[in-house]
């Protein structure tokens, strides 16, 4: 149960004064801070000015009908758990609301204080878990990007080393063409040593690639 000690700040989008009063009476002192907004614009203004934990959204507001309220929250960059509480008892609408980001769907007259409190608590918990999952994915993507960057640096270093080795090999072979018999042996030996270093570098690269 949500209790007064939980310190929940709830914003209710409700343009019917009688429904708003009924909700206040139904929840009693369970919702520490319940703010009523009679329109989407009024609610958005409140969200910009004050901290809110959870939103109860009616699908029939003067300036937002159906999914327009959810779209309006999304367009305003509001990232909070939203529970739909409306008089429309329609399974298709409920499914559409959830697909558009709502955490739960309650029908006026059918949901009592316990159901509303449970929906609020679950909505906040699911939203928290979703945020943690997104953050974890973000960290994983950053780690992958860091690894790719490291691989790029490694590849650049290997390419530079190979270029130097190949330059030495080709240079010694070129000199050997015009060298005296006594010099040819030393030039070819140097080319052989460079080739051996290239082979070792290739072996290291293959070992790293397997890892």
PDB file of C-alpha atoms in Angstrom, residues 19 22-23 26-27 56 83-87 89 104-120:
ATOM      1  CA  UNK A  19     -14.522  13.255  -9.963  1.00  0.00           C
ATOM      2  CA  UNK A  22     -14.289  11.854  -5.189  1.00  0.00           C
ATOM      3  CA  UNK A  23     -10.677  10.842  -5.783  1.00  0.00           C
ATOM      4  CA  UNK A  26     -11.284   7.977  -1.802  1.00  0.00           C
ATOM      5  CA  UNK A  27      -7.548   8.255  -1.198  1.00  0.00           C
ATOM      6  CA  UNK A  56      -3.000  10.013 -13.124  1.00  0.00           C
ATOM      7  CA  UNK A  83      -1.526   5.688 -14.946  1.00  0.00           C
ATOM      8  CA  UNK A  84      -4.631   6.214 -17.037  1.00  0.00           C
ATOM      9  CA  UNK A  85      -7.813   6.747 -15.000  1.00  0.00           C
ATOM     10  CA  UNK A  86     -10.788   7.373 -17.220  1.00  0.00           C
ATOM     11  CA  UNK A  87     -14.460   6.611 -17.557  1.00  0.00           C
ATOM     12  CA  UNK A  89     -14.105   0.971 -20.131  1.00  0.00           C
ATOM     13  CA  UNK A 104      -1.624   1.002 -16.158  1.00  0.00           C
ATOM     14  CA  UNK A 105      -5.255   1.620 -17.078  1.00  0.00           C
ATOM     15  CA  UNK A 106      -7.988   2.159 -14.471  1.00  0.00           C
ATOM     16  CA  UNK A 107     -11.703   2.727 -15.013  1.00  0.00           C
ATOM     17  CA  UNK A 108     -13.534   5.284 -12.893  1.00  0.00           C
ATOM     18  CA  UNK A 109     -16.141   3.697 -10.676  1.00  0.00           C
ATOM     19  CA  UNK A 110     -14.438   0.310 -10.809  1.00  0.00           C
ATOM     20  CA  UNK A 111     -11.124   1.147  -9.153  1.00  0.00           C
ATOM     21  CA  UNK A 112     -11.135   1.758  -5.415  1.00  0.00           C
ATOM     22  CA  UNK A 113      -8.439   3.262  -3.198  1.00  0.00           C
ATOM     23  CA  UNK A 114      -6.531  -0.028  -2.979  1.00  0.00           C
ATOM     24  CA  UNK A 115      -6.473  -0.436  -6.769  1.00  0.00           C
ATOM     25  CA  UNK A 116      -5.362   3.161  -7.340  1.00  0.00           C
ATOM     26  CA  UNK A 117      -2.605   2.909  -4.714  1.00  0.00           C
ATOM     27  CA  UNK A 118      -1.407  -0.425  -6.099  1.00  0.00           C
ATOM     28  CA  UNK A 119      -1.360   0.947  -9.650  1.00  0.00           C
ATOM     29  CA  UNK A 120       0.652   3.988  -8.515  1.00  0.00           C
TER      30      UNK A 120
END
